[in-house]
Amino acid sequence: MNNTAHSPRSKLLLSIDIGTTYSAASWCLLEPKQPPKFGGVLRWPKQAIPDAKVPTVAFYDKDGKAQAFGCEVDDDAFLQKAETQNWRRVEWFAANQFRGNDSTTTAFLTSYANGAIMWDELFPTMELVLSHPNGWEPAQQDRMRKTAIAAGLVNALGGSRVKFVTEAEGGFDFVCDGNRKRRAMADCRELRRSDLRVNKIRSQAHNSSFVIAEVRKPCGQKISDFLTLVLVGGTVDITRYKVITNKPLVQLEESAAPTCYLAGGVLVTQNAKQFFKEQLCDTVWNEDLQIHHIVDNFDKNAKNKFSSSATDSFIFLGGFHTVAEKKIDRGRMKISGEQMARFFELSVREIQDGINLASKDATGQRVASRVILCGGFAGSPYVFSQMEAWGKRKGIHITRPDGPTNKAVVNGALAWALDQTVVSRIAKWHYGTDVQVVYDDENPYHHPYASHKFFDKDGSYYIRKGWDEIVSKGTKLSAKKEYRAPFTAVLSEDTTNFEREEKLYIYRADAPPPFLESPGEAALRPGFELICTVRGDLRKCFQAAPRLSSTSNIPLRKVAFEVCLSLGDTEIKARLRWKEKGRNVYGPAITQVSAE
């Protein structure tokens, strides 16, 4: 690479994973006719030992202003100041706020001889990929996008350069590597070793290998459903995929709606913290700051090392006091393996229950018997040994990548941005909009609304807020398909405002009622939720629309348009479409939730 101006066709991708307990950032530099170059932040401010991960923790002063982030919160000077000025420690949050610090910038600049020039040229078009749990929805994505803009990661007009990927999808891309997917994951439970064709793939992004087996039943039928589980600090994300093809690249489709459980590593930490509080309540360690340091030490050492209930663990409390009845010897507490296992018990059970549910179809038949684990919590020797033993009893093969998996999501997000593997997803909700429904006296559902019907200019009686479904829950959504619903609007000839607005809603339960509101009520029924509002200027469409006659002799025109939804990607996109002079015209695409 020379020191001349960078190619305008080059692009920088930045991925950020704001985890419940730890965060990380990586980038990928794309240059013409060159393989992708990967890098990441390997040292954060106030970090004693370089590490790609940084604690997702912040200190706020009494005025609500952030004062310290990440490793800064463990710096002695910051801790002293926080204690004397009553700062508030905030942790176990995800995407609450990005800090506009220079860690990512500095890491990128020092990776290249002309890094400063490259950063200045690439930053205005940089694409930002943010990861989030399966359970997050448009509202959380909208908040993340606005926060990224507020932090200066993209400008106010660059919101479309912020992309989202679920932790489960990013985790799978980490395992397979976005640039080298050549073989599909499949079930090998009933096959002989000779029936397997094993291909070891080495990821350029994370320099670890993972054995991916492509298998076939003896009759040649491929068994292609599998589960990916991303086990991280706060959540466990489970997604079931089906392999469509593996040539030339792997293509997957969701075969069940993704699920998310609050069963990550923080549950273990919470259980341990409660134990320490109870055991140390009448000792010299019974102080909030002491308990915090003890729990922090547990998190970084005993929690990560624990592998068997047959082995005791030791926690450094500080000092040299001995309390024999509490198994404390010279400042070290002995914790039995059985007690350590109890810290993990709830998380392990939730993960097992989640796998058991996700691996079966609607009839209760198991359709997936191979599971890939990744994420920082998957690196726990105890968690993996428990899952592996449980899987053997259930006939489920559970595996994880070689090497560390604590940056699986942030590196997988880059692979996802380069080569999106999932080509279809399952609709988690019903999607639709509200319409005026012609009142039908013979329809029993209309009777409660009889006193609320109104007479419109076309000579018919209508009821407001009827439910018109565009996509039903459980529908297989193609990543490339746009789902459309036709609508008409009857406007008078003297109309001057041609800005059309349509609201889009989701319904969470199984069967949507025919109306969004109860008779005489202005609030949405339980289960309905407004997700966004789309707009378009239909002036030219109105001018070309045919004239209508009405009973009131008022000149009218019927304007036809469509509401278009793209749901097969990792976020919702919506827009209006209409015709002008025989060609389709689109309104602005909306990717964020309504502010209402």
XYZ file of C-alpha atoms in Angstrom:
596
model
C 0.000 0.000 0.000
C 1.471 3.364 -0.988
C 0.984 6.798 0.562
C -1.054 8.278 -2.264
C -4.736 9.107 -1.958
C -6.846 6.025 -1.361
C -9.062 4.574 -4.080
C -12.585 6.036 -4.001
C -13.907 2.520 -4.521
C -12.394 1.334 -1.251
C -14.694 0.848 1.699
C -14.319 0.491 5.430
C -16.655 -1.741 7.451
C -16.770 -1.297 11.213
C -18.534 -3.752 13.512
C -19.311 -3.055 17.159
C -20.706 -5.544 19.629
C -22.050 -3.840 22.761
C -22.470 -6.887 24.959
C -24.102 -7.127 28.363
C -20.782 -7.646 30.112
C -18.106 -7.002 27.467
C -17.843 -5.083 24.203
C -15.544 -5.292 21.194
C -14.903 -3.618 17.842
C -13.432 -4.902 14.570
C -13.072 -3.587 11.048
C -12.616 -4.814 7.511
C -10.905 -2.823 4.769
C -12.152 -3.559 1.246
C -9.927 -2.519 -1.655
C -10.290 -3.186 -5.386
C -8.700 -6.459 -6.509
C -7.441 -7.156 -2.977
C -8.615 -9.713 -0.394
C -10.412 -8.208 2.604
C -8.106 -7.000 5.379
C -9.356 -7.563 8.932
C -8.349 -5.816 12.103
C -9.698 -4.805 15.464
C -9.219 -2.878 18.668
C -6.745 -4.865 20.762
C -6.092 -2.295 23.486
C -8.568 0.009 25.212
C -7.918 3.075 27.425
C -6.624 2.259 30.935
C -6.235 -1.425 30.043
C -3.354 -2.965 32.015
C -3.054 -5.990 29.718
C -4.035 -5.638 26.027
C -7.347 -7.353 25.338
C -9.858 -7.183 22.494
C -12.711 -7.105 25.003
C -13.587 -4.161 27.202
C -16.114 -4.196 30.076
C -19.507 -2.728 29.178
C -19.552 -0.483 32.237
C -19.826 3.257 32.784
C -19.740 5.743 35.661
C -22.208 8.652 35.711
C -21.986 11.669 37.986
C -24.896 13.098 39.970
C -25.938 15.203 36.958
C -26.237 12.141 34.726
C -23.102 12.926 32.721
C -20.881 9.985 31.783
C -17.434 10.206 33.384
C -15.720 6.865 32.766
C -16.100 3.878 30.469
C -14.790 0.359 30.101
C -11.480 -0.333 31.823
C -11.439 3.224 33.152
C -13.983 2.218 35.799
C -11.404 -0.104 37.407
C -8.654 2.506 37.422
C -7.743 3.410 41.007
C -7.897 7.148 40.334
C -11.375 6.866 38.815
C -12.576 4.601 41.627
C -11.380 7.054 44.261
C -13.118 9.914 42.498
C -16.282 7.872 41.968
C -16.488 7.045 45.666
C -15.886 10.573 46.936
C -18.253 12.201 44.411
C -20.971 9.526 44.583
C -20.820 8.533 40.944
C -23.277 5.880 39.833
C -21.978 2.663 38.298
C -24.053 1.476 35.328
C -23.555 -2.036 33.959
C -25.367 -4.921 32.284
C -26.775 -2.712 29.588
C -26.503 -3.134 25.825
C -26.522 -0.265 23.336
C -27.481 2.233 26.021
C -24.856 4.602 24.720
C -21.803 4.603 22.481
C -18.904 6.706 23.561
C -17.273 8.913 20.988
C -13.712 7.940 21.989
C -10.754 7.380 19.719
C -9.995 3.709 20.471
C -11.207 2.368 17.121
C -9.719 5.284 15.210
C -6.345 4.893 16.914
C -6.248 1.145 16.309
C -6.975 1.645 12.608
C -4.489 4.500 12.215
C -1.638 2.527 13.754
C -2.309 -0.483 11.509
C -1.330 1.317 8.286
C 1.511 3.618 7.339
C -0.912 6.117 5.790
C -3.675 5.367 8.272
C -4.615 9.005 8.929
C -5.180 9.728 5.234
C -7.125 6.510 4.785
C -9.349 7.201 7.799
C -10.232 10.701 6.604
C -11.120 9.389 3.144
C -13.008 6.257 4.206
C -14.887 7.518 7.260
C -17.572 9.498 5.331
C -18.715 6.297 3.560
C -17.941 3.836 6.346
C -20.620 1.220 6.985
C -21.355 0.392 10.598
C -22.606 -3.072 11.597
C -24.181 -3.374 15.042
C -25.101 -6.703 16.604
C -27.979 -7.355 18.970
C -29.832 -10.299 20.562
C -32.546 -12.203 18.698
C -35.171 -10.736 20.994
C -34.543 -7.130 20.000
C -37.113 -5.388 17.830
C -37.428 -2.302 15.587
C -37.628 0.021 18.602
C -34.243 -1.135 19.894
C -32.690 -0.947 16.416
C -33.989 2.593 16.042
C -32.468 3.560 19.389
C -29.123 2.052 18.383
C -29.131 3.924 15.069
C -29.908 7.254 16.754
C -27.214 6.632 19.360
C -24.644 5.868 16.663
C -25.509 9.169 14.986
C -25.332 11.055 18.291
C -21.909 9.508 18.975
C -20.594 10.701 15.600
C -20.036 7.231 14.159
C -22.147 8.300 11.177
C -23.609 11.705 10.378
C -27.288 12.622 10.555
C -27.764 11.746 6.871
C -25.856 8.487 7.158
C -28.420 6.450 9.064
C -28.791 4.056 6.130
C -25.118 3.091 6.562
C -25.946 1.562 9.947
C -26.742 -2.144 9.541
C -27.932 -4.701 12.076
C -27.202 -8.382 12.517
C -28.457 -10.738 15.197
C -25.884 -12.321 17.472
C -26.982 -15.772 16.299
C -26.405 -14.967 12.634
C -23.124 -13.222 13.343
C -22.040 -16.194 15.428
C -22.706 -18.642 12.606
C -20.829 -16.471 10.121
C -17.912 -16.435 12.557
C -17.921 -20.232 12.598
C -18.107 -20.627 8.845
C -16.281 -17.447 7.775
C -18.063 -15.176 5.342
C -15.435 -15.570 2.617
C -14.811 -19.327 2.764
C -18.172 -21.042 3.229
C -17.991 -24.187 1.154
C -19.693 -26.889 3.161
C -22.981 -27.109 5.033
C -23.519 -28.156 8.629
C -25.624 -31.282 8.968
C -26.641 -34.038 11.358
C -24.357 -37.050 11.602
C -26.109 -38.902 14.427
C -27.162 -42.033 12.538
C -24.256 -42.317 10.126
C -21.080 -44.354 10.134
C -17.768 -42.522 10.159
C -17.178 -43.661 6.582
C -20.304 -41.791 5.493
C -18.805 -38.452 6.502
C -16.930 -36.118 4.264
C -15.090 -33.743 6.550
C -13.702 -30.446 5.453
C -11.690 -28.277 7.809
C -12.164 -24.596 7.112
C -9.789 -22.004 8.462
C -11.251 -18.558 8.957
C -9.117 -15.650 7.828
C -11.093 -13.402 10.153
C -10.380 -15.145 13.450
C -7.543 -17.594 12.719
C -9.254 -20.593 14.281
C -10.493 -23.725 12.592
C -13.746 -25.584 12.874
C -14.692 -28.945 11.452
C -17.791 -28.672 9.299
C -19.163 -31.979 8.154
C -21.339 -32.417 5.115
C -23.259 -35.652 5.438
C -25.946 -37.545 3.612
C -28.282 -40.327 4.565
C -27.447 -43.602 2.829
C -30.291 -42.911 0.395
C -28.693 -39.593 -0.509
C -31.156 -37.340 1.312
C -29.313 -34.516 3.036
C -30.088 -33.834 6.701
C -29.657 -30.099 6.885
C -31.421 -28.581 9.911
C -29.161 -27.404 12.723
C -29.187 -24.939 15.609
C -26.816 -22.096 16.354
C -26.573 -20.881 19.931
C -24.755 -17.711 20.868
C -24.044 -17.829 24.601
C -22.945 -14.425 25.844
C -23.086 -12.395 29.028
C -26.753 -11.492 29.074
C -28.624 -13.642 26.589
C -28.736 -16.986 24.848
C -29.818 -16.615 21.213
C -31.113 -19.721 19.453
C -31.828 -19.958 15.729
C -32.722 -23.015 13.661
C -31.480 -23.063 10.092
C -31.951 -25.304 7.080
C -29.211 -25.625 4.480
C -30.551 -24.854 1.001
C -27.304 -25.292 -0.882
C -23.588 -25.395 -0.209
C -22.305 -24.726 -3.724
C -20.657 -22.426 -4.538
C -21.411 -20.832 -1.138
C -23.551 -21.919 1.771
C -27.096 -20.553 1.712
C -29.394 -20.977 4.688
C -32.982 -20.287 5.562
C -34.541 -19.993 8.980
C -36.727 -23.010 9.643
C -38.207 -21.591 12.860
C -38.582 -18.150 14.396
C -35.467 -17.179 16.411
C -35.698 -17.168 20.195
C -33.868 -15.314 22.933
C -33.456 -16.259 26.600
C -32.078 -14.184 29.460
C -29.842 -17.044 30.485
C -26.312 -15.808 29.820
C -23.283 -15.612 32.058
C -24.667 -12.756 34.165
C -27.052 -15.210 35.832
C -24.040 -17.112 37.140
C -22.523 -13.865 38.373
C -25.757 -12.785 40.052
C -26.044 -16.112 41.864
C -22.436 -15.869 43.019
C -22.891 -12.268 44.180
C -25.891 -13.230 46.297
C -23.871 -16.086 47.794
C -20.974 -13.786 48.700
C -23.309 -11.232 50.271
C -24.884 -13.887 52.474
C -21.630 -15.592 53.429
C -19.685 -12.403 54.142
C -22.424 -10.346 55.816
C -20.757 -10.494 59.261
C -17.120 -10.321 58.155
C -14.579 -7.621 57.325
C -15.518 -8.031 53.653
C -19.127 -6.900 54.185
C -18.836 -3.672 52.184
C -20.208 -2.847 48.717
C -16.858 -2.009 47.132
C -15.283 -5.149 48.597
C -18.140 -7.308 47.287
C -17.738 -5.698 43.870
C -14.030 -6.593 43.757
C -14.747 -10.141 44.946
C -17.404 -10.665 42.272
C -15.096 -9.155 39.650
C -12.353 -11.576 40.696
C -14.839 -14.467 40.521
C -15.917 -13.392 37.021
C -12.378 -13.235 35.667
C -11.018 -16.380 37.299
C -13.097 -19.054 39.044
C -16.121 -18.659 36.775
C -14.036 -19.135 33.625
C -11.902 -21.978 35.010
C -14.612 -24.075 36.667
C -15.025 -27.386 34.865
C -16.422 -30.013 37.230
C -18.483 -30.294 40.400
C -15.781 -32.659 41.681
C -13.269 -29.806 41.925
C -13.223 -27.021 44.525
C -12.613 -23.394 43.584
C -10.851 -20.621 45.494
C -11.831 -16.957 45.473
C -9.417 -14.234 46.542
C -11.221 -11.904 48.951
C -8.305 -9.647 49.830
C -6.311 -9.309 53.026
C -5.061 -12.143 55.211
C -7.956 -12.844 57.559
C -8.962 -16.409 58.347
C -12.550 -17.419 59.145
C -12.498 -21.199 59.448
C -16.261 -21.701 59.722
C -16.717 -19.963 56.363
C -13.813 -21.829 54.738
C -11.753 -18.651 54.452
C -8.012 -19.119 54.880
C -5.716 -16.080 54.734
C -8.091 -14.101 52.526
C -9.055 -16.966 50.210
C -12.497 -18.565 50.258
C -12.932 -22.197 49.337
C -16.110 -22.947 47.378
C -17.130 -26.532 46.807
C -17.699 -27.839 43.309
C -21.333 -28.544 44.184
C -21.859 -24.906 45.165
C -20.158 -23.679 41.996
C -22.432 -25.941 39.956
C -25.455 -24.364 41.632
C -24.331 -20.960 40.343
C -24.549 -22.354 36.794
C -27.650 -24.478 37.270
C -30.324 -22.037 36.068
C -28.401 -20.967 32.953
C -27.610 -24.549 31.936
C -31.221 -25.637 32.402
C -32.552 -22.695 30.376
C -30.124 -23.457 27.546
C -31.094 -27.126 27.508
C -34.811 -26.309 27.531
C -34.272 -23.829 24.696
C -32.447 -26.403 22.567
C -35.085 -29.023 23.262
C -37.852 -26.673 22.129
C -36.064 -25.197 19.106
C -34.942 -28.570 17.752
C -38.544 -29.773 17.295
C -41.163 -28.783 14.748
C -44.807 -27.929 15.447
C -45.707 -31.623 15.740
C -43.035 -32.297 18.360
C -40.803 -34.192 15.929
C -37.085 -33.496 16.333
C -35.822 -32.003 13.089
C -32.422 -30.713 14.206
C -29.926 -32.813 16.111
C -26.743 -30.825 15.582
C -25.957 -27.705 17.612
C -23.167 -25.155 17.228
C -22.237 -23.146 20.333
C -20.289 -19.902 20.178
C -19.909 -16.713 22.180
C -17.919 -15.998 25.324
C -20.111 -18.044 27.686
C -19.752 -21.057 25.375
C -16.058 -21.021 26.303
C -16.907 -22.071 29.875
C -15.519 -25.613 30.389
C -18.368 -26.456 32.755
C -21.135 -25.176 30.487
C -19.758 -27.026 27.475
C -19.205 -30.281 29.385
C -22.755 -30.145 30.745
C -24.212 -29.422 27.310
C -22.134 -32.133 25.646
C -23.146 -34.785 28.205
C -26.808 -33.759 28.025
C -26.685 -33.825 24.231
C -25.341 -37.380 24.190
C -28.250 -38.517 26.345
C -30.719 -36.808 24.004
C -29.076 -37.858 20.742
C -28.021 -34.269 19.976
C -24.492 -33.570 18.768
C -23.216 -30.376 20.409
C -19.980 -28.773 19.292
C -18.160 -25.437 19.269
C -15.346 -23.878 17.221
C -11.708 -24.417 18.075
C -10.054 -21.594 19.945
C -11.545 -18.564 21.691
C -15.117 -17.616 20.807
C -15.418 -14.402 22.796
C -15.157 -12.272 19.639
C -17.429 -14.516 17.596
C -20.185 -11.961 17.171
C -18.109 -8.885 16.356
C -15.969 -10.745 13.784
C -18.961 -12.670 12.471
C -20.749 -9.375 11.873
C -18.055 -8.459 9.346
C -18.390 -11.829 7.609
C -22.173 -11.267 7.503
C -21.714 -7.850 5.884
C -19.417 -9.319 3.230
C -21.416 -12.413 2.368
C -24.903 -12.737 3.820
C -25.670 -16.423 4.174
C -29.314 -16.411 5.245
C -31.621 -15.989 2.256
C -34.961 -16.323 4.046
C -36.322 -15.822 7.533
C -39.489 -16.625 9.459
C -41.912 -13.804 10.295
C -42.094 -13.497 14.076
C -45.307 -11.442 14.002
C -48.264 -10.514 11.818
C -47.599 -7.349 9.776
C -50.311 -5.093 8.437
C -51.940 -1.695 8.367
C -55.251 -0.092 9.311
C -57.962 0.474 6.696
C -61.497 1.764 6.432
C -63.874 -1.188 6.164
C -67.242 -0.912 4.413
C -69.892 -1.439 7.098
C -71.750 -4.730 6.630
C -74.911 -5.072 8.695
C -74.835 -8.853 8.181
C -71.350 -9.200 9.654
C -71.593 -9.846 13.427
C -68.101 -8.397 13.965
C -69.402 -5.054 12.654
C -72.419 -4.770 14.976
C -70.477 -3.395 17.995
C -69.205 -0.615 15.708
C -72.631 0.373 14.332
C -72.759 3.617 16.310
C -69.253 4.518 15.128
C -69.703 4.070 11.380
C -69.405 7.161 9.193
C -70.636 8.209 5.770
C -67.858 8.882 3.289
C -67.801 10.944 0.135
C -68.197 7.890 -2.117
C -71.662 7.226 -0.676
C -70.814 4.254 1.583
C -70.669 3.740 5.344
C -67.283 2.792 6.794
C -65.658 1.672 10.036
C -62.196 2.938 10.888
C -59.210 0.904 12.072
C -59.936 -2.371 10.306
C -56.975 -4.773 10.237
C -55.501 -5.463 6.800
C -52.746 -8.067 6.921
C -49.758 -7.858 4.609
C -47.698 -10.755 5.997
C -48.905 -13.375 8.464
C -46.933 -14.764 11.378
C -44.799 -17.788 10.470
C -44.472 -16.832 6.785
C -41.174 -17.686 5.110
C -39.700 -14.325 4.121
C -37.317 -14.108 1.195
C -34.426 -11.707 1.732
C -34.926 -10.300 -1.782
C -38.721 -10.217 -1.948
C -40.835 -7.133 -1.320
C -44.293 -7.817 0.093
C -46.976 -5.477 -1.239
C -50.572 -4.675 -0.386
C -52.733 -2.600 -2.798
C -54.782 0.337 -1.496
C -56.983 3.051 -2.938
C -57.843 6.513 -1.697
C -60.856 8.486 -2.938
C -60.007 12.195 -3.058
C -62.103 15.181 -4.081
C -61.072 17.295 -7.089
C -60.239 20.256 -4.858
C -57.662 18.301 -2.813
C -54.488 20.310 -2.194
C -52.580 18.040 0.212
C -51.279 14.995 -1.638
C -48.962 13.722 1.081
C -50.201 10.214 1.844
C -49.394 8.571 5.157
C -49.859 4.934 6.132
C -49.139 3.394 9.504
C -47.722 -0.111 9.784
C -48.397 -2.349 12.758
C -47.426 -5.723 14.108
C -49.633 -8.146 16.020
C -47.796 -10.472 18.388
C -50.374 -13.143 19.221
C -51.585 -15.937 16.940
C -54.880 -14.682 15.447
C -55.364 -10.931 14.875
C -58.860 -9.552 15.587
C -60.649 -7.817 12.673
C -60.181 -4.349 14.203
C -57.194 -2.699 15.873
C -59.345 -0.839 18.396
C -62.339 -1.783 20.504
C -65.603 0.116 19.826
C -65.353 3.666 21.135
C -61.729 3.223 22.252
C -58.795 5.255 20.943
C -56.092 2.865 22.182
C -54.790 -0.164 20.310
C -55.989 -3.574 21.437
C -53.426 -5.625 23.398
C -51.010 -7.306 21.003
C -50.996 -4.543 18.369
C -48.038 -2.187 18.126
C -47.224 0.661 15.749
C -43.823 0.074 14.150
C -43.450 2.788 11.521
C -45.167 5.334 9.308
C -44.528 5.566 5.555
C -45.257 8.610 3.424
C -45.377 9.578 -0.224
C -46.421 12.526 -2.406
C -49.225 11.272 -4.692
C -49.798 14.524 -6.599
C -48.836 13.190 -10.042
C -50.615 9.927 -9.355
C -53.769 11.922 -8.500
C -53.528 13.977 -11.670
C -53.462 10.799 -13.793
C -56.217 9.027 -11.824
C -59.669 8.532 -13.429
C -62.596 10.701 -12.343
C -65.491 9.147 -10.448
C -69.118 10.123 -10.067
C -70.675 10.240 -6.607
C -74.178 10.427 -5.151
C -73.381 13.912 -3.857
C -72.239 15.070 -7.326
C -68.833 15.970 -5.892
C -66.053 15.334 -8.464
C -63.786 12.586 -7.127
C -60.681 10.689 -8.147
C -59.566 7.238 -7.028
C -55.838 7.050 -6.375
C -54.197 3.613 -6.309
C -50.972 2.911 -4.431
C -49.218 0.085 -2.613
C -47.611 -0.377 0.786
C -44.359 -2.296 0.320
C -42.571 -4.211 3.062
C -39.118 -5.807 2.989
C -38.889 -8.238 5.896
C -36.358 -10.861 4.837
C -33.350 -8.884 6.053
C -32.341 -8.281 9.657
C -34.455 -5.121 9.897
C -37.754 -3.861 8.523
C -37.883 -1.559 5.511
C -41.138 0.000 4.322
C -42.186 2.429 1.583
C -45.103 3.471 -0.608
C -45.277 2.753 -4.338
C -47.514 4.278 -6.991
C -47.529 4.850 -10.738
C -46.679 8.025 -12.621
C -46.997 7.918 -16.409
C -47.000 4.129 -16.343
C -43.856 3.664 -14.286
C -43.468 2.723 -10.642
C -42.427 5.490 -8.269
C -41.341 4.876 -4.679
C -41.566 7.062 -1.630
C -38.671 7.277 0.836
C -37.742 3.989 2.497
C -38.357 3.901 6.222
C -36.081 1.719 8.351
C -36.848 3.155 11.781
C -39.848 2.942 14.048
C -42.377 5.714 14.295
C -41.687 8.432 16.812
C -45.290 8.283 17.909
